[in-house]
Amino acid sequence: MKTTVSTHKLPGYGATLRTAKRLTIEAVRIVNRSVPGRMPDVEVTLTTERGMAELSAAADLALAGTADRRATRRAVSDGKHTAREAMARAVPRPDGSVLVLIIADKHPTEAEFAVTLVHELVHAMQFSRTGVIERIVRDTRAGLGIERQSPRHAREHLRLLRQEEHEAMGREYLAGQLVPAAAA
């Protein structure tokens, strides 16, 4: 299990990067102990909203295994929408690792960053469970218009997605072990 922390198109955030590295090392250890699954290699990238849209689209296209024009346009559009709505996102990669994208400007305090980091690392642990990656790839390919997904599979994916999100939100209390202010 290898963990890297970096920035993407985010100059002048040296102190934030150092804090993120310190918190990520501890968060990986804590989440690995308390959540079922196996922690994959994780790359945490601090970025801007625009950078998240760009990296998110590239990760979706890599996961789907295609790069035709229509799928690329949809991936870019979905990436922009996700970047506007979300504070962070965990994306599985074809090689089995996980990319965690975090918008640095949406996390003004260490406590908020710790909560988001723990949440996304729980998702990374969920990706290691049986059948999860295959389901995510199938849904990503359907979302990009590459291949159709049966209505039954789509409903099942949404049900499991809600369940996984509920689990991740339920584990956010672990951030209190990283930063005491996050427990409040």
Tab-separated table of C-alpha atoms in Angstrom:
chain	number	residue	atom	x	y	z
A	1	MET	CA	0.000	0.000	0.000
A	2	LYS	CA	1.629	3.174	-1.248
A	3	THR	CA	0.277	6.625	-0.478
A	4	THR	CA	1.226	9.792	-2.329
A	5	VAL	CA	-0.002	13.347	-1.852
A	6	SER	CA	0.456	16.013	-4.508
A	7	THR	CA	-1.068	19.150	-5.976
A	8	HIS	CA	-2.404	19.815	-9.468
A	9	LYS	CA	-2.433	23.372	-10.820
A	10	LEU	CA	-2.276	24.732	-7.282
A	11	PRO	CA	0.762	27.003	-6.837
A	12	GLY	CA	1.596	28.508	-3.482
A	13	TYR	CA	-0.022	25.853	-1.311
A	14	GLY	CA	3.159	24.433	0.253
A	15	ALA	CA	1.905	24.605	3.841
A	16	THR	CA	-1.397	23.035	2.828
A	17	LEU	CA	0.446	20.231	1.034
A	18	ARG	CA	2.590	19.508	4.102
A	19	THR	CA	-0.509	19.393	6.303
A	20	ALA	CA	-2.267	17.142	3.790
A	21	LYS	CA	0.677	14.727	3.750
A	22	ARG	CA	0.738	14.522	7.528
A	23	LEU	CA	-3.023	13.985	7.806
A	24	THR	CA	-3.135	11.479	4.945
A	25	ILE	CA	-0.552	9.166	6.507
A	26	GLU	CA	-2.528	9.043	9.759
A	27	ALA	CA	-5.917	8.825	8.032
A	28	VAL	CA	-4.833	5.835	5.920
A	29	ARG	CA	-3.666	4.040	9.057
A	30	ILE	CA	-6.879	4.756	10.972
A	31	VAL	CA	-9.258	3.908	8.124
A	32	ASN	CA	-7.325	0.746	7.254
A	33	ARG	CA	-7.800	-0.494	10.828
A	34	SER	CA	-11.484	0.296	11.203
A	35	VAL	CA	-13.115	-0.332	7.806
A	36	PRO	CA	-13.508	-3.793	6.237
A	37	GLY	CA	-11.537	-4.256	3.034
A	38	ARG	CA	-7.968	-3.777	1.869
A	39	MET	CA	-6.479	-0.338	1.396
A	40	PRO	CA	-5.229	-0.003	-2.201
A	41	ASP	CA	-2.478	2.339	-3.341
A	42	VAL	CA	-3.855	5.850	-2.915
A	43	GLU	CA	-2.913	9.075	-4.655
A	44	VAL	CA	-4.391	12.150	-2.976
A	45	THR	CA	-4.363	15.198	-5.232
A	46	LEU	CA	-5.176	18.684	-3.974
A	47	THR	CA	-6.495	20.823	-6.775
A	48	THR	CA	-8.860	23.587	-7.836
A	49	GLU	CA	-12.397	23.195	-9.105
A	50	ARG	CA	-11.195	23.367	-12.699
A	51	GLY	CA	-8.388	20.902	-12.006
A	52	MET	CA	-10.829	18.472	-10.403
A	53	ALA	CA	-13.063	18.604	-13.472
A	54	GLU	CA	-10.080	17.884	-15.705
A	55	LEU	CA	-8.653	15.041	-13.595
A	56	SER	CA	-12.072	13.543	-12.939
A	57	ALA	CA	-12.858	13.368	-16.659
A	58	ALA	CA	-9.483	11.789	-17.415
A	59	ALA	CA	-9.959	9.210	-14.638
A	60	ASP	CA	-13.445	8.299	-15.878
A	61	LEU	CA	-12.185	7.854	-19.441
A	62	ALA	CA	-9.301	5.679	-18.239
A	63	LEU	CA	-11.694	3.579	-16.161
A	64	ALA	CA	-14.107	3.193	-19.069
A	65	GLY	CA	-11.264	2.290	-21.404
A	66	THR	CA	-12.236	4.540	-24.288
A	67	ALA	CA	-11.593	7.971	-25.719
A	68	ASP	CA	-14.072	8.563	-28.532
A	69	ARG	CA	-15.382	12.107	-28.947
A	70	ARG	CA	-18.867	11.587	-27.569
A	71	ALA	CA	-17.627	9.813	-24.444
A	72	THR	CA	-14.951	12.482	-23.948
A	73	ARG	CA	-17.530	15.286	-24.161
A	74	ARG	CA	-19.755	13.519	-21.640
A	75	ALA	CA	-16.837	12.869	-19.294
A	76	VAL	CA	-15.794	16.535	-19.404
A	77	SER	CA	-19.379	17.668	-18.789
A	78	ASP	CA	-19.809	15.218	-15.887
A	79	GLY	CA	-16.432	16.276	-14.475
A	80	LYS	CA	-17.445	19.950	-14.477
A	81	HIS	CA	-20.753	19.138	-12.799
A	82	THR	CA	-19.045	17.002	-10.141
A	83	ALA	CA	-16.458	19.707	-9.444
A	84	ARG	CA	-19.185	22.310	-8.881
A	85	GLU	CA	-21.218	20.083	-6.568
A	86	ALA	CA	-18.632	18.058	-4.619
A	87	MET	CA	-15.779	18.879	-2.278
A	88	ALA	CA	-13.853	15.721	-3.152
A	89	ARG	CA	-14.100	12.514	-5.129
A	90	ALA	CA	-12.506	9.078	-5.004
A	91	VAL	CA	-12.053	7.335	-8.358
A	92	PRO	CA	-10.790	3.784	-8.861
A	93	ARG	CA	-8.121	3.339	-11.513
A	94	PRO	CA	-7.673	0.456	-13.955
A	95	ASP	CA	-4.433	-0.595	-12.216
A	96	GLY	CA	-6.252	-1.121	-8.895
A	97	SER	CA	-5.112	2.092	-7.225
A	98	VAL	CA	-7.399	4.933	-6.192
A	99	LEU	CA	-7.223	8.622	-7.075
A	100	VAL	CA	-8.654	10.928	-4.403
A	101	LEU	CA	-9.295	14.433	-5.728
A	102	ILE	CA	-9.814	17.163	-3.131
A	103	ILE	CA	-10.638	20.787	-3.890
A	104	ALA	CA	-8.335	22.655	-1.521
A	105	ASP	CA	-10.278	25.932	-1.473
A	106	LYS	CA	-13.439	24.223	-0.198
A	107	HIS	CA	-11.593	23.126	2.966
A	108	PRO	CA	-10.670	26.202	5.000
A	109	THR	CA	-9.751	24.264	8.170
A	110	GLU	CA	-7.777	21.140	9.020
A	111	ALA	CA	-10.867	19.649	10.625
A	112	GLU	CA	-12.950	19.924	7.440
A	113	PHE	CA	-10.090	18.505	5.398
A	114	ALA	CA	-9.741	15.566	7.814
A	115	VAL	CA	-13.447	14.719	7.613
A	116	THR	CA	-13.396	14.782	3.798
A	117	LEU	CA	-10.182	12.755	3.668
A	118	VAL	CA	-11.557	10.034	5.944
A	119	HIS	CA	-14.786	9.924	3.914
A	120	GLU	CA	-12.930	9.445	0.632
A	121	LEU	CA	-10.532	6.874	2.097
A	122	VAL	CA	-13.532	4.819	3.232
A	123	HIS	CA	-14.634	4.838	-0.408
A	124	ALA	CA	-11.139	3.661	-1.383
A	125	MET	CA	-11.528	0.721	1.002
A	126	GLN	CA	-14.933	-0.061	-0.496
A	127	PHE	CA	-13.376	-0.311	-3.963
A	128	SER	CA	-11.348	-3.313	-2.776
A	129	ARG	CA	-14.478	-5.339	-2.039
A	130	THR	CA	-15.658	-8.069	-4.385
A	131	GLY	CA	-17.571	-6.839	-7.442
A	132	VAL	CA	-17.445	-3.132	-6.632
A	133	ILE	CA	-14.959	-2.137	-9.355
A	134	GLU	CA	-16.833	-4.134	-12.003
A	135	ARG	CA	-20.096	-2.424	-11.013
A	136	ILE	CA	-18.470	1.032	-11.117
A	137	VAL	CA	-16.891	0.352	-14.518
A	138	ARG	CA	-20.255	-0.853	-15.879
A	139	ASP	CA	-22.006	2.271	-14.570
A	140	THR	CA	-19.255	4.596	-15.847
A	141	ARG	CA	-19.433	3.046	-19.301
A	142	ALA	CA	-23.233	3.428	-19.267
A	143	GLY	CA	-22.976	7.040	-18.081
A	144	LEU	CA	-20.577	7.876	-20.899
A	145	GLY	CA	-22.847	6.247	-23.473
A	146	ILE	CA	-20.384	3.500	-24.378
A	147	GLU	CA	-22.590	0.539	-23.577
A	148	ARG	CA	-26.047	0.100	-22.154
A	149	GLN	CA	-26.765	-1.061	-18.658
A	150	SER	CA	-29.918	-2.962	-17.790
A	151	PRO	CA	-32.436	-1.111	-15.614
A	152	ARG	CA	-31.977	-3.783	-12.954
A	153	HIS	CA	-28.213	-3.199	-12.840
A	154	ALA	CA	-28.739	0.572	-12.743
A	155	ARG	CA	-31.145	0.300	-9.789
A	156	GLU	CA	-28.800	-2.083	-8.002
A	157	HIS	CA	-25.878	0.316	-8.529
A	158	LEU	CA	-27.831	3.269	-7.124
A	159	ARG	CA	-28.948	1.222	-4.106
A	160	LEU	CA	-25.398	0.087	-3.356
A	161	LEU	CA	-24.049	3.585	-3.970
A	162	ARG	CA	-26.427	4.999	-1.334
A	163	GLN	CA	-25.396	2.231	1.037
A	164	GLU	CA	-21.682	2.935	0.497
A	165	GLU	CA	-22.221	6.674	0.939
A	166	HIS	CA	-24.078	6.014	4.195
A	167	GLU	CA	-21.179	3.856	5.420
A	168	ALA	CA	-18.626	6.558	4.515
A	169	MET	CA	-20.634	9.236	6.298
A	170	GLY	CA	-20.949	6.954	9.307
A	171	ARG	CA	-17.147	6.659	9.541
A	172	GLU	CA	-16.442	10.397	9.394
A	173	TYR	CA	-16.185	10.412	13.189
A	174	LEU	CA	-12.726	8.843	12.730
A	175	ALA	CA	-11.492	12.293	11.675
A	176	GLY	CA	-11.679	13.235	15.349
A	177	GLN	CA	-8.627	11.020	15.894
A	178	LEU	CA	-6.685	13.063	13.333
A	179	VAL	CA	-7.756	16.550	14.344
A	180	PRO	CA	-9.564	16.977	17.671
A	181	ALA	CA	-11.651	19.856	16.267
A	182	ALA	CA	-13.144	17.469	13.685
A	183	ALA	CA	-14.962	15.569	16.448
A	184	ALA	CA	-17.132	18.581	17.254
